[in-house]
Tab-separated table of C-alpha atoms in Angstrom:
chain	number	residue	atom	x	y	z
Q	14	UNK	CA	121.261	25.496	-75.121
Q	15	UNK	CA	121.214	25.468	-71.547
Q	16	UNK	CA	117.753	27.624	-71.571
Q	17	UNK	CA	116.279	25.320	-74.136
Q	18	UNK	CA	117.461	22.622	-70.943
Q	19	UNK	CA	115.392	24.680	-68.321
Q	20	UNK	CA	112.389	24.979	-70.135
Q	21	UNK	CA	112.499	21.138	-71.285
Q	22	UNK	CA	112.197	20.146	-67.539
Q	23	UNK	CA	109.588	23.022	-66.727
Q	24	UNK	CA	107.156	21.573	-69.050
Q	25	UNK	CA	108.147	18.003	-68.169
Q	26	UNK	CA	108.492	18.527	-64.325
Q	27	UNK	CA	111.102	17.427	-61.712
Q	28	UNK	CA	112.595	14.384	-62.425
Q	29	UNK	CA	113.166	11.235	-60.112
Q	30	UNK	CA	116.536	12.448	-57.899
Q	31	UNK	CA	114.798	15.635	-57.877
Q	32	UNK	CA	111.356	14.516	-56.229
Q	33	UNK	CA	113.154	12.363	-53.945
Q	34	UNK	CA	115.513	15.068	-53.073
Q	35	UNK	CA	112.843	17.170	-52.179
Q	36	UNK	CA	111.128	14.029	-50.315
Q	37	UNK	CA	114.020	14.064	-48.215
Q	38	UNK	CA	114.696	18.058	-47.258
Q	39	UNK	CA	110.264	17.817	-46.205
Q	40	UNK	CA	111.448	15.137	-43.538
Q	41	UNK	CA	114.854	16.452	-42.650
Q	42	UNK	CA	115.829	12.566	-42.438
Q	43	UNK	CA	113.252	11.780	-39.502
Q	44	UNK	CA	112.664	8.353	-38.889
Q	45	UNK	CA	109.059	6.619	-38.569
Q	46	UNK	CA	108.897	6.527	-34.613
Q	47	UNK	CA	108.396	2.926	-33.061
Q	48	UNK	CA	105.056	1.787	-31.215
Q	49	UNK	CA	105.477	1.433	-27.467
Q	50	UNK	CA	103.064	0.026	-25.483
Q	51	UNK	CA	103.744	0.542	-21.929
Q	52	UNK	CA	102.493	-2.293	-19.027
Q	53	UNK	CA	103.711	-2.119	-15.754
Q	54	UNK	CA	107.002	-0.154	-17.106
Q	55	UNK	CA	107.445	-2.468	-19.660
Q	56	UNK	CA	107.954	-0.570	-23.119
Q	57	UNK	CA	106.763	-3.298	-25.388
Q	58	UNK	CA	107.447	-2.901	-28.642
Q	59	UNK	CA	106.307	-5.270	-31.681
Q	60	UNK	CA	109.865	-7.473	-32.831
Q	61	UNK	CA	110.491	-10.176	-35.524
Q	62	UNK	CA	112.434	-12.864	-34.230
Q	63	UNK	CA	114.668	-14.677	-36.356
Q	64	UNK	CA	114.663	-18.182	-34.150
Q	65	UNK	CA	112.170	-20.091	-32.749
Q	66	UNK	CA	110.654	-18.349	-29.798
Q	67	UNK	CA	108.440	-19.146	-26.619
Q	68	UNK	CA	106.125	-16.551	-25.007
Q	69	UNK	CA	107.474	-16.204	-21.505
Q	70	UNK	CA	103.658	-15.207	-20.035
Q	71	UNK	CA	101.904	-18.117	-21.927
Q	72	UNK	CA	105.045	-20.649	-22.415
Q	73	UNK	CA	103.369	-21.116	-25.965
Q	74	UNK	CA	105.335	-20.937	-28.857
Q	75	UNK	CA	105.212	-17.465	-30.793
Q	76	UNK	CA	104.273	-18.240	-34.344
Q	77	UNK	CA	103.505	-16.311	-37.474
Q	78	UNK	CA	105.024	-14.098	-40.116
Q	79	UNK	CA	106.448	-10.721	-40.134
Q	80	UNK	CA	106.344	-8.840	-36.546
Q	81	UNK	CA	105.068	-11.724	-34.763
Q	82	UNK	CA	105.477	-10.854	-30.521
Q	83	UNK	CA	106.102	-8.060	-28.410
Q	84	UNK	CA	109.660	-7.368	-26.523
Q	85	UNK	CA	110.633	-5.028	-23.749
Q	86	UNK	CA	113.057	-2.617	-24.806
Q	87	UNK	CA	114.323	-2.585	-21.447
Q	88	UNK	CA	114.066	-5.715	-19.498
Q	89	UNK	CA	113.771	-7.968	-22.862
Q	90	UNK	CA	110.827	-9.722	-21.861
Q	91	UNK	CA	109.133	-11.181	-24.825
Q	92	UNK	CA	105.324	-12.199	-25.257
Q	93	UNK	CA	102.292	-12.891	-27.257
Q	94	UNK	CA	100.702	-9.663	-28.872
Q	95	UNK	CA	97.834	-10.761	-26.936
Q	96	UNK	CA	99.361	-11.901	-23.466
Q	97	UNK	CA	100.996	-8.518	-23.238
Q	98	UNK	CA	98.690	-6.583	-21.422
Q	99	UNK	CA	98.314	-9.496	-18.532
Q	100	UNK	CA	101.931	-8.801	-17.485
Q	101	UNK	CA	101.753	-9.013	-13.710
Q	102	UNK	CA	105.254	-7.245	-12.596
Q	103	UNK	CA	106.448	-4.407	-13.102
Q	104	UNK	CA	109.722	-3.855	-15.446
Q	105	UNK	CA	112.838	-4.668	-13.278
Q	106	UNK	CA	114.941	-2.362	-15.342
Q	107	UNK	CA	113.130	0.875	-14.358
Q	108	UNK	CA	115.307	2.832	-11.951
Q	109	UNK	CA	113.187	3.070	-8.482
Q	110	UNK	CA	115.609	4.796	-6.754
Q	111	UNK	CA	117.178	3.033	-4.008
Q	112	UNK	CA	117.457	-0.781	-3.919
Q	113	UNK	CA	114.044	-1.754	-3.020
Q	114	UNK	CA	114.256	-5.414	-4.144
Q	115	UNK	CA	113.416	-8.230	-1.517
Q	116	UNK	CA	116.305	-10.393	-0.482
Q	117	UNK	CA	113.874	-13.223	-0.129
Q	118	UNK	CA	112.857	-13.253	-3.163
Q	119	UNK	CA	116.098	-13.366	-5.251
Q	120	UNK	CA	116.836	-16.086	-7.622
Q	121	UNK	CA	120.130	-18.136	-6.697
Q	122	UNK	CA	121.471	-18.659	-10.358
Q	123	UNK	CA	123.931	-21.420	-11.136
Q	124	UNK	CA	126.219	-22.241	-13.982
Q	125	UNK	CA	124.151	-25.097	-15.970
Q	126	UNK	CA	124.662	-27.882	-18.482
Q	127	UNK	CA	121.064	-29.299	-20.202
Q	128	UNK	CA	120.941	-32.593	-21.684
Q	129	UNK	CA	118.304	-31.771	-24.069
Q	130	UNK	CA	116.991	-28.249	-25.839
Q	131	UNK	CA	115.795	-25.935	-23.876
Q	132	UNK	CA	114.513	-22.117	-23.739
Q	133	UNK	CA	115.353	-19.323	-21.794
Q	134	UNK	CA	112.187	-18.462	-19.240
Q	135	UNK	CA	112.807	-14.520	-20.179
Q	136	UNK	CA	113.538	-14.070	-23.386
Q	137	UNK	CA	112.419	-17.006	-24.724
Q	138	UNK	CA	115.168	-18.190	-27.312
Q	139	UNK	CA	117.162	-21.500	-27.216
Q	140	UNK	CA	119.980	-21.920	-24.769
Q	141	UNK	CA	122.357	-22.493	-27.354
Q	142	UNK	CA	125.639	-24.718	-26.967
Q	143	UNK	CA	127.223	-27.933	-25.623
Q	144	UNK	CA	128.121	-27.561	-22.376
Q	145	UNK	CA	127.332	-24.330	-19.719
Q	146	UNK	CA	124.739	-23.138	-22.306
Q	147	UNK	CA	122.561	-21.112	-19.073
Q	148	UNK	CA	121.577	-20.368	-15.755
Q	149	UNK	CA	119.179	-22.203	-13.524
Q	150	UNK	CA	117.682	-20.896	-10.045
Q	151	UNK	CA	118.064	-23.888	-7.759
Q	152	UNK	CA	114.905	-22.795	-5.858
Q	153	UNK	CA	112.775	-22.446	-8.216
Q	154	UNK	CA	114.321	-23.947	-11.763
Q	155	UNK	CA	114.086	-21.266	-13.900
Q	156	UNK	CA	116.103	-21.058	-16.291
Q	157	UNK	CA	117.589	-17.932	-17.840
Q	158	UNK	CA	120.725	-17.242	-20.395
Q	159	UNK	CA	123.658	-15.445	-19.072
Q	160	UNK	CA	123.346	-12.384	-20.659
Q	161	UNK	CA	119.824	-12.073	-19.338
Q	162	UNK	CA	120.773	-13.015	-15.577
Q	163	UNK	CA	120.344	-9.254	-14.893
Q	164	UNK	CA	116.859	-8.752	-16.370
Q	165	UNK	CA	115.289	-11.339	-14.580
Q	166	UNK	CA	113.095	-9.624	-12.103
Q	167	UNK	CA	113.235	-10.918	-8.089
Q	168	UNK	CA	110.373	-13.119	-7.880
Q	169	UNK	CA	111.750	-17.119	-7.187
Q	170	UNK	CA	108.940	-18.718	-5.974
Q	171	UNK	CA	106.276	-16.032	-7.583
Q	172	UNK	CA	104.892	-17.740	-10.619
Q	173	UNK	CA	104.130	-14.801	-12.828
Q	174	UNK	CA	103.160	-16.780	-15.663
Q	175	UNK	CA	99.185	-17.458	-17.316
Q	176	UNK	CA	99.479	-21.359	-19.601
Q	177	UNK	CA	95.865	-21.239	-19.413
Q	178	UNK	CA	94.059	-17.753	-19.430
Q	179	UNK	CA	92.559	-16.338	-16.653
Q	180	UNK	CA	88.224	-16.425	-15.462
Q	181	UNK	CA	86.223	-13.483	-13.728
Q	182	UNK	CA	84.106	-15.129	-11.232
Q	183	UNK	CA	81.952	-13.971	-8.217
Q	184	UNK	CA	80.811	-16.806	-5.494
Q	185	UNK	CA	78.807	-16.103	-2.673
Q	186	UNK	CA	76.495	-17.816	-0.439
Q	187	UNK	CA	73.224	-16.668	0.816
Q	188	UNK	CA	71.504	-19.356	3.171
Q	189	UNK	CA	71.450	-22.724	1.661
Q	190	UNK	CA	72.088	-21.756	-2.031
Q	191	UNK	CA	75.572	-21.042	-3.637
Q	192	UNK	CA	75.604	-18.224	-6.231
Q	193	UNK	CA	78.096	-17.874	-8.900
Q	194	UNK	CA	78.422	-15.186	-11.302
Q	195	UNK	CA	80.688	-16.522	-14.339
Q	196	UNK	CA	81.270	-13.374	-15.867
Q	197	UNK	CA	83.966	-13.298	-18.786
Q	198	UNK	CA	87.418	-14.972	-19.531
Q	199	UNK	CA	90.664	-13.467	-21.097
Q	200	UNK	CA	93.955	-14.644	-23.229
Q	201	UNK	CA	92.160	-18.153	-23.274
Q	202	UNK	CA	94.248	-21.426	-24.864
Q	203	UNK	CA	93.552	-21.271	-28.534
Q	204	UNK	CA	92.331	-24.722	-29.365
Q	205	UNK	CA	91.375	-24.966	-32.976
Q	206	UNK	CA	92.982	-24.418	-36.243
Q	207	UNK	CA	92.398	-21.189	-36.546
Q	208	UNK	CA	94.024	-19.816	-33.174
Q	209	UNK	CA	90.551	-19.255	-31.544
Q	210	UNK	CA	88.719	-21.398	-29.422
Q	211	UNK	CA	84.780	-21.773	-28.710
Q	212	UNK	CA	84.831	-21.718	-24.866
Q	213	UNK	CA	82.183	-22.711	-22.266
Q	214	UNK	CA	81.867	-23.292	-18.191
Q	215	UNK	CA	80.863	-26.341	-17.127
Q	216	UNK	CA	80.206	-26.558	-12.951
Q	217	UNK	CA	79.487	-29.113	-10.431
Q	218	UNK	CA	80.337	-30.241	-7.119
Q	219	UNK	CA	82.908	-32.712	-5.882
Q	220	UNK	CA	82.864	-35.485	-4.802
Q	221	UNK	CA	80.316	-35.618	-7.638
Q	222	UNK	CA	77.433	-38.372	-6.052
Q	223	UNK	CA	74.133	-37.045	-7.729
Q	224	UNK	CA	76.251	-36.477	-11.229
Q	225	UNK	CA	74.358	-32.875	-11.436
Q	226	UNK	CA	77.123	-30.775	-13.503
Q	227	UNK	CA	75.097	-27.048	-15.245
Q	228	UNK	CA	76.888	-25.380	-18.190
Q	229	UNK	CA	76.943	-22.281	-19.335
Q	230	UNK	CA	76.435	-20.820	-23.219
Q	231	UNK	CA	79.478	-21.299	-25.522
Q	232	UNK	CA	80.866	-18.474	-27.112
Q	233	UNK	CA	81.912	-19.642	-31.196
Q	234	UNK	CA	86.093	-17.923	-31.912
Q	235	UNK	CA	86.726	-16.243	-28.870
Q	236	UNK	CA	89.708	-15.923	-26.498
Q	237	UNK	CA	88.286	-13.606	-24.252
Q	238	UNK	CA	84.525	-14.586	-24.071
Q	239	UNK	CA	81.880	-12.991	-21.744
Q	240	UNK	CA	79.293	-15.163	-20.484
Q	241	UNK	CA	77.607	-12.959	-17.623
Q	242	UNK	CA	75.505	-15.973	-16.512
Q	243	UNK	CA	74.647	-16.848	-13.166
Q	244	UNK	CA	74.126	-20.376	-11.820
Q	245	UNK	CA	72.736	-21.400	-8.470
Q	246	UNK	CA	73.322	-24.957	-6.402
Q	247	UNK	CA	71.192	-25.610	-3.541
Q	248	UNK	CA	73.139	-27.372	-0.363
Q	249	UNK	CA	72.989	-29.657	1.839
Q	250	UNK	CA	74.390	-29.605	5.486
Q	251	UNK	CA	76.531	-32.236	4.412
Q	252	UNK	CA	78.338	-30.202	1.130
Q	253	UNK	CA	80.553	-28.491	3.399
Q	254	UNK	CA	82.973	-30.858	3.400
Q	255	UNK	CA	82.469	-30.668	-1.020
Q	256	UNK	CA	84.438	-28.112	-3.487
Q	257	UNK	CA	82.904	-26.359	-6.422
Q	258	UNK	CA	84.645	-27.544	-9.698
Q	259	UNK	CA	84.910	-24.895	-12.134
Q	260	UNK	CA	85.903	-25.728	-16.171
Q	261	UNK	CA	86.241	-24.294	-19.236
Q	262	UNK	CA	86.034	-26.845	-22.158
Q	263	UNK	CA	86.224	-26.190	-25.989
Q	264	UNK	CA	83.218	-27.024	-27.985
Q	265	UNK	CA	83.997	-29.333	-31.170
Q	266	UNK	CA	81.096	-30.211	-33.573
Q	267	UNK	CA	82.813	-33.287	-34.888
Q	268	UNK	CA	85.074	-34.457	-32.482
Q	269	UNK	CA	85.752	-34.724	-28.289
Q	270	UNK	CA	85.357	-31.678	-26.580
Q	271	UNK	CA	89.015	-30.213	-25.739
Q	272	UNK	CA	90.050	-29.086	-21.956
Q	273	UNK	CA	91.122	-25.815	-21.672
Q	274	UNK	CA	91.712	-25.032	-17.894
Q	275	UNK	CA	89.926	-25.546	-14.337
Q	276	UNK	CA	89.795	-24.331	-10.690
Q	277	UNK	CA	87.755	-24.742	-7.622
Q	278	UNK	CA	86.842	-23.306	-4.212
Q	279	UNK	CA	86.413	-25.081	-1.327
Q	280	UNK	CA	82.404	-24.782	-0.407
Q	281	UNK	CA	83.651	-24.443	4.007
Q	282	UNK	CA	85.858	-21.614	2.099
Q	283	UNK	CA	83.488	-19.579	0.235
Q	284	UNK	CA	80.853	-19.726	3.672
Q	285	UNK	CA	83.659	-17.570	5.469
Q	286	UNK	CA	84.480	-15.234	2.870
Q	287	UNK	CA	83.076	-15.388	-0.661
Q	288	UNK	CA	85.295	-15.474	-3.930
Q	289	UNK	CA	85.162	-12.003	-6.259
Q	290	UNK	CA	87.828	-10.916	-9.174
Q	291	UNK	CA	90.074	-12.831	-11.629
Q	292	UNK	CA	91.368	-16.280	-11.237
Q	293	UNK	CA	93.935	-18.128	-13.116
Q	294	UNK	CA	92.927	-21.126	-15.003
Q	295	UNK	CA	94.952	-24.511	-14.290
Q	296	UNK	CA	95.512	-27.958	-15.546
Q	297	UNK	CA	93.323	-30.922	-14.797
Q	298	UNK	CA	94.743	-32.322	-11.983
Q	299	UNK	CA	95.582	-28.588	-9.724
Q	300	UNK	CA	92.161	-27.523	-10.584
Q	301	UNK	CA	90.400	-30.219	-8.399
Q	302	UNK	CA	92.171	-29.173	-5.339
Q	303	UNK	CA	92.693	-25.428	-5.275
Q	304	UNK	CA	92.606	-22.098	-7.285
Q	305	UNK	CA	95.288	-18.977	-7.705
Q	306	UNK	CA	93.673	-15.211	-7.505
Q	307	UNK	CA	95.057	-13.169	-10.457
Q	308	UNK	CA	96.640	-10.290	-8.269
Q	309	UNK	CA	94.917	-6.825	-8.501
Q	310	UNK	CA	96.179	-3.559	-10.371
Q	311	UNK	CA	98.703	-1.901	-7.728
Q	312	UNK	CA	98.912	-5.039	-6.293
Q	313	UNK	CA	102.940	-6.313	-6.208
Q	314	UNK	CA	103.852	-9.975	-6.196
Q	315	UNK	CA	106.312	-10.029	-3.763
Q	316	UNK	CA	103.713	-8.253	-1.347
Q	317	UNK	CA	100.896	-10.429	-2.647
Q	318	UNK	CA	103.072	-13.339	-1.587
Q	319	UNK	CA	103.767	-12.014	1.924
Q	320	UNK	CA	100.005	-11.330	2.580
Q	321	UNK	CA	99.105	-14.994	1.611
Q	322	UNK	CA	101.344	-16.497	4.180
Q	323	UNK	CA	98.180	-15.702	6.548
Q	324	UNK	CA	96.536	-18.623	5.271
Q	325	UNK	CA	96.961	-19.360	9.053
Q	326	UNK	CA	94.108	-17.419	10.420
Q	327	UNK	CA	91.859	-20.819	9.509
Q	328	UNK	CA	92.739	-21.299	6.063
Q	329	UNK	CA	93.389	-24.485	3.432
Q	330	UNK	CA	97.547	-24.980	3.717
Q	331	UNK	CA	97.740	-26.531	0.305
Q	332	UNK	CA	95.434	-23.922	-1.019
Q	333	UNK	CA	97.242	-20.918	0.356
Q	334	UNK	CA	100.361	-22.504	-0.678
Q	335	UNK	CA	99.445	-23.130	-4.199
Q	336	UNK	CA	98.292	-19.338	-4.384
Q	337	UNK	CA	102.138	-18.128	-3.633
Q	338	UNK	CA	103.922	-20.965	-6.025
Q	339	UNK	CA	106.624	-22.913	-4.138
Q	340	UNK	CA	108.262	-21.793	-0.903
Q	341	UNK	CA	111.476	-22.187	0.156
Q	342	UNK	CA	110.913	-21.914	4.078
Q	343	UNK	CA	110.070	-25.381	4.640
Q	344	UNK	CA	112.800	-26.512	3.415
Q	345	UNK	CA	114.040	-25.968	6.917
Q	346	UNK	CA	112.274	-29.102	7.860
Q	347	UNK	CA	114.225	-31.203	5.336
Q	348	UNK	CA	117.725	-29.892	6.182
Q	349	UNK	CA	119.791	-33.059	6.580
Q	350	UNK	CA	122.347	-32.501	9.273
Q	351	UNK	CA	119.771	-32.897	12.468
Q	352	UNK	CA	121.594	-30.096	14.617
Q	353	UNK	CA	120.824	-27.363	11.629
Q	354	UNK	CA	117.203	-29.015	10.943
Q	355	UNK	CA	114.195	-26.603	12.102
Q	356	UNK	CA	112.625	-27.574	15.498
Q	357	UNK	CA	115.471	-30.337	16.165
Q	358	UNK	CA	117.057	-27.769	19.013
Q	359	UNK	CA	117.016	-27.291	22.234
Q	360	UNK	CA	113.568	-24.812	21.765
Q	361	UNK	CA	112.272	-27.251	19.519
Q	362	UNK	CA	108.493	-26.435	19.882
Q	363	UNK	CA	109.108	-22.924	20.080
Q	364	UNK	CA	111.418	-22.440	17.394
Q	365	UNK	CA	108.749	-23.905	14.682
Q	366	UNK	CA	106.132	-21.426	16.378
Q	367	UNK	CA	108.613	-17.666	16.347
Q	368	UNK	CA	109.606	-19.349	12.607
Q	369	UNK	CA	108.286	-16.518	10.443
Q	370	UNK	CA	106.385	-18.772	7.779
Q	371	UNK	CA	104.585	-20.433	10.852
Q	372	UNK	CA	104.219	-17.434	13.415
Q	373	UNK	CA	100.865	-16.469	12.682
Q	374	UNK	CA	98.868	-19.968	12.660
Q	375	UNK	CA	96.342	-21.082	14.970
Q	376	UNK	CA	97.339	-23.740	16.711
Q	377	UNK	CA	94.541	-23.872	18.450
Q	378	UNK	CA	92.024	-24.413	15.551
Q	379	UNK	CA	94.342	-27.109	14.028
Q	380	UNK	CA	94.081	-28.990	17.402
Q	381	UNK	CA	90.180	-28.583	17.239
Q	382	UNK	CA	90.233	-29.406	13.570
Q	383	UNK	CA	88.589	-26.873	12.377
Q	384	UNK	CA	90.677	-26.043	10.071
Q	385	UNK	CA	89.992	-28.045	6.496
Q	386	UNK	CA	92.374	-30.482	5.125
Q	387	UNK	CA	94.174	-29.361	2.014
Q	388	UNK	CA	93.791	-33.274	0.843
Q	389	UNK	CA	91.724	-36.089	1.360
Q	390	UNK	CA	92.374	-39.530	0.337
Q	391	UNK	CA	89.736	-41.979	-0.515
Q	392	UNK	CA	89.772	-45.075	0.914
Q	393	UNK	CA	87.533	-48.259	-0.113
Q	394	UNK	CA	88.693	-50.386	2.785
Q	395	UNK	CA	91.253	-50.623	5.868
Q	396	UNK	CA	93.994	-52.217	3.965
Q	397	UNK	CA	93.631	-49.805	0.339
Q	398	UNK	CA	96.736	-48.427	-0.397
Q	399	UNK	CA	95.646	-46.883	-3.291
Q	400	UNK	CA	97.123	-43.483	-2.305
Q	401	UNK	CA	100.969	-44.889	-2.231
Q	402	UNK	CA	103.321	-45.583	-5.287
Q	403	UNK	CA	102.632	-48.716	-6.836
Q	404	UNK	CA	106.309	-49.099	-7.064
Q	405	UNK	CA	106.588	-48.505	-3.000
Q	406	UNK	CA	103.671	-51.062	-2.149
Q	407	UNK	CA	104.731	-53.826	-5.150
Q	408	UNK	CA	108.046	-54.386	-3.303
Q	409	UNK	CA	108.690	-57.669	-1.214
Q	410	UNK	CA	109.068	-56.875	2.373
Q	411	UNK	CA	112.880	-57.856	3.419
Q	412	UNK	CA	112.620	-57.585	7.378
Q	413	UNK	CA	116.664	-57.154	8.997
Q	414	UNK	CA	117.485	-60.071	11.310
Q	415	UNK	CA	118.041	-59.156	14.453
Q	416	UNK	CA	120.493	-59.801	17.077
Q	417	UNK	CA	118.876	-61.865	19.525
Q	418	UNK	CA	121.378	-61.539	22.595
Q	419	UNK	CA	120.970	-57.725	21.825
Q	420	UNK	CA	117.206	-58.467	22.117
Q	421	UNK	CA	117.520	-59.758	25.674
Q	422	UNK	CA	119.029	-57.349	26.831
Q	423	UNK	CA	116.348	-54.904	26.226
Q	424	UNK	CA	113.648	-54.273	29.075
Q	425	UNK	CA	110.369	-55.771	27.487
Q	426	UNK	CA	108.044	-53.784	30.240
Q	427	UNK	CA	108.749	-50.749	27.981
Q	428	UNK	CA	106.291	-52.441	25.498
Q	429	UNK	CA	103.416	-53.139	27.415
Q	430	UNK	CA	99.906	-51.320	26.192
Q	431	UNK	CA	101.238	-52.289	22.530
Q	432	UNK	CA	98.290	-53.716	20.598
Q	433	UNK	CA	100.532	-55.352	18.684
Q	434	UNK	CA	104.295	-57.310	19.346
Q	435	UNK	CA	106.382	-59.011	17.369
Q	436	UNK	CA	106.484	-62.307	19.070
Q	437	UNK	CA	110.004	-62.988	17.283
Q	438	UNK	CA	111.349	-60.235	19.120
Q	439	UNK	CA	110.017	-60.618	22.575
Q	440	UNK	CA	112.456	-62.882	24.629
Q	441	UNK	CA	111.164	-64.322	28.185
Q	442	UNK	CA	113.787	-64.167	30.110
């Protein structure tokens, strides 16, 4: 019987348990390994999430089905699939033997209650609860869960982050004609239905008086389009004082072209040194006034932030300000009590000039203004007030009486040369 048994499955073959059986002892239980992708020590690896998550590169929402966004198995740093190769720091939990990490640069977290829903900056998941749900920096309000407080690499007041995309340009200037190479644009907004976009440049100068503005070609479903067009403006002497206005705008067929990011250059700027590598796009209103350099490969933010402090030798303060993100140094300025306040001390002068985010600008050119303005207003007339809150300049000037036996007692010669008194408050004794 039990021959007739053996033969039966010889000439049918191995059953199910068997195969599988067999299946097994070929693999010796290995496991399918995991794809890492490793950016600046990050070990990315692909992860479903089973909340609602936000890309801490892009700050867009991470959407789709199945794997949908990449996470560092170390650090837990989560991002778009296609934002996570334009990570700019390196992974804070790789071991770098010993502590290397800037004081300045440290985050000063602080127990936190939020009044609406919010998301963790790092990992990118709802700060869940009623009261204390996270952490906020109060230098640079980031906020951050508890739990991934010790992730969170050192870089308050470095904004790491890309909303936009980023542009490859090359500016130069060659006599009286400005040059710019628009070469190619990466991890671009996605604008349509279909989570492409159909980008194109559109340039022109600022103040815009002759309304000239040249485009480039637009690229159809692209988030990293390459252009490689060059575009020429001829100056005048007088277009120093101009910026270059850079834009990328989304082509629709049937509706309003969509905004997708801007920057600009300064046209004094790009005379002294011109403009070559990878720029960050930005919104609307920070693109008309200055432009952040995407730092280079090697290049660490914390160092890239110390460099730009030499915006001193000459440069725009606003610009080179807007490059680092915000700075905490001048809060010195602002300090309340007077006798802790920067330049309020004895050394006054001197202590605002040895101050290490002022040490190294030229006095000297700011006094000869020739150093450019980071702002201009516009003004229409002597009395526009365009520039101030319309809240501040609506309200209905309430003047304090004054004392006037106090007011005769003060020496009135110290007023002379005035071009203007108050005759209510001079008293002729």
């Amino acid at each position: 019987m039990a021959e007739e048994d053996a033969n039966s499955l010889d000439e049918n073959g191995p059953d199910l348990n068997t195969k599988f059986g067999l299946r097994l002892r070929g693999r010796k239980g290995a496991l399918k390994k995991k794809n890492v992708y490793n950016i600046k020590d990050h070990c990315f690896i692909p992860r479903f999430f089973k909340q609602p998550t936000f890309c801490s590169h892009c700050k867009d929402f991470i959407w789709g089905f199945g794997k949908q966004g990449y996470q560092c198995q170390v650090c837990s740093f989560v991002v778009h699939k296609r934002c996570h190769e334009y990570v700019t720091f390196t992974c804070p939990g790789v071991d770098k033997g010993p502590d290397s990490d800037d004081t300045r640069t440290r985050h000063n977290f602080k127990v936190h209650t939020y009044a609406s829903p919010t998301f963790c900056d790092h990992c990118g998941s709802l700060l869940y609860g009623v009261l204390h749900q996270g952490m906020k920096c109060s230098a640079c309000d980031m906020n951050v869960h508890k739990r991934c407080v010790e992730s969170v690499p050192n870089l308050c007041g470095c904004d790491h982050t890309e909303r936009r995309g980023r542009i490859q340009l090359k500016i130069t200037c060659t006599g009286s004609k400005l040059v710019v190479e628009v070469k190619e644009g990466r991890n671009m907004i996605p604008m349509d239905p279909n989570g492409l976009s159909d980008p194109y440049v559109k340039l022109k100068l600022i103040p815009d008086t002759d309304g000239v503005k040249k485009k480039t070609k637009t690229i159809k479903a692209s988030l990293n389009p390459i252009w490689n067009e060059t575009i020429t403006f001829e100056l005048k002497p007088e277009d120093k004082d101009r910026r270059l206005l850079i834009e990328v705008w989304d082509w629709d067929r049937t509706s309003r072209n969509d905004f997708m990011g801007s920057l600009s250059f300064g046209i004094s700027e790009i005379l002294k040194s011109p403009a070559d590598g990878w720029f960050k796009l930005l919104t609307q209103e920070e693109g008309e006034f200055y432009n952040v350099p995407v730092p280079e490969e090697g290049v660490d933010l914390v160092v890239l932030k110390t460099q730009q402090q030499r915006y001193v030798n000459g440069g725009d303060l606003m610009f080179q300000i807007q490059q680092c993100g915000k700075f905490k140094e001048p809060v010195a300025l602002l300090t309340k009590n007077p006798t802790k306040r920067l330049g309020c001390g004895p050394r006054g002068e001197e202590d605002i000039r040895i101050h290490p985010f002022y040490r190294r600008i030229d006095w000297d050119k700011i006094e000869a203004r020739e150093v450019q303005p980071p702002f201009k207003p516009k003004i229409k007339h002597r009395k526009d007030v365009s520039n101030f809150d319309k809240q501040f300049t609506s309200e209905k000037t309430d003047l304090t009486p004054t004392d006037k036996l106090f007011m005769m007692n003060l020496d009135q010669t110290e007023f002379n040369g005035f071009s203007f008194l108050n005759p209510e408050f001079v008293q002729h004794v």
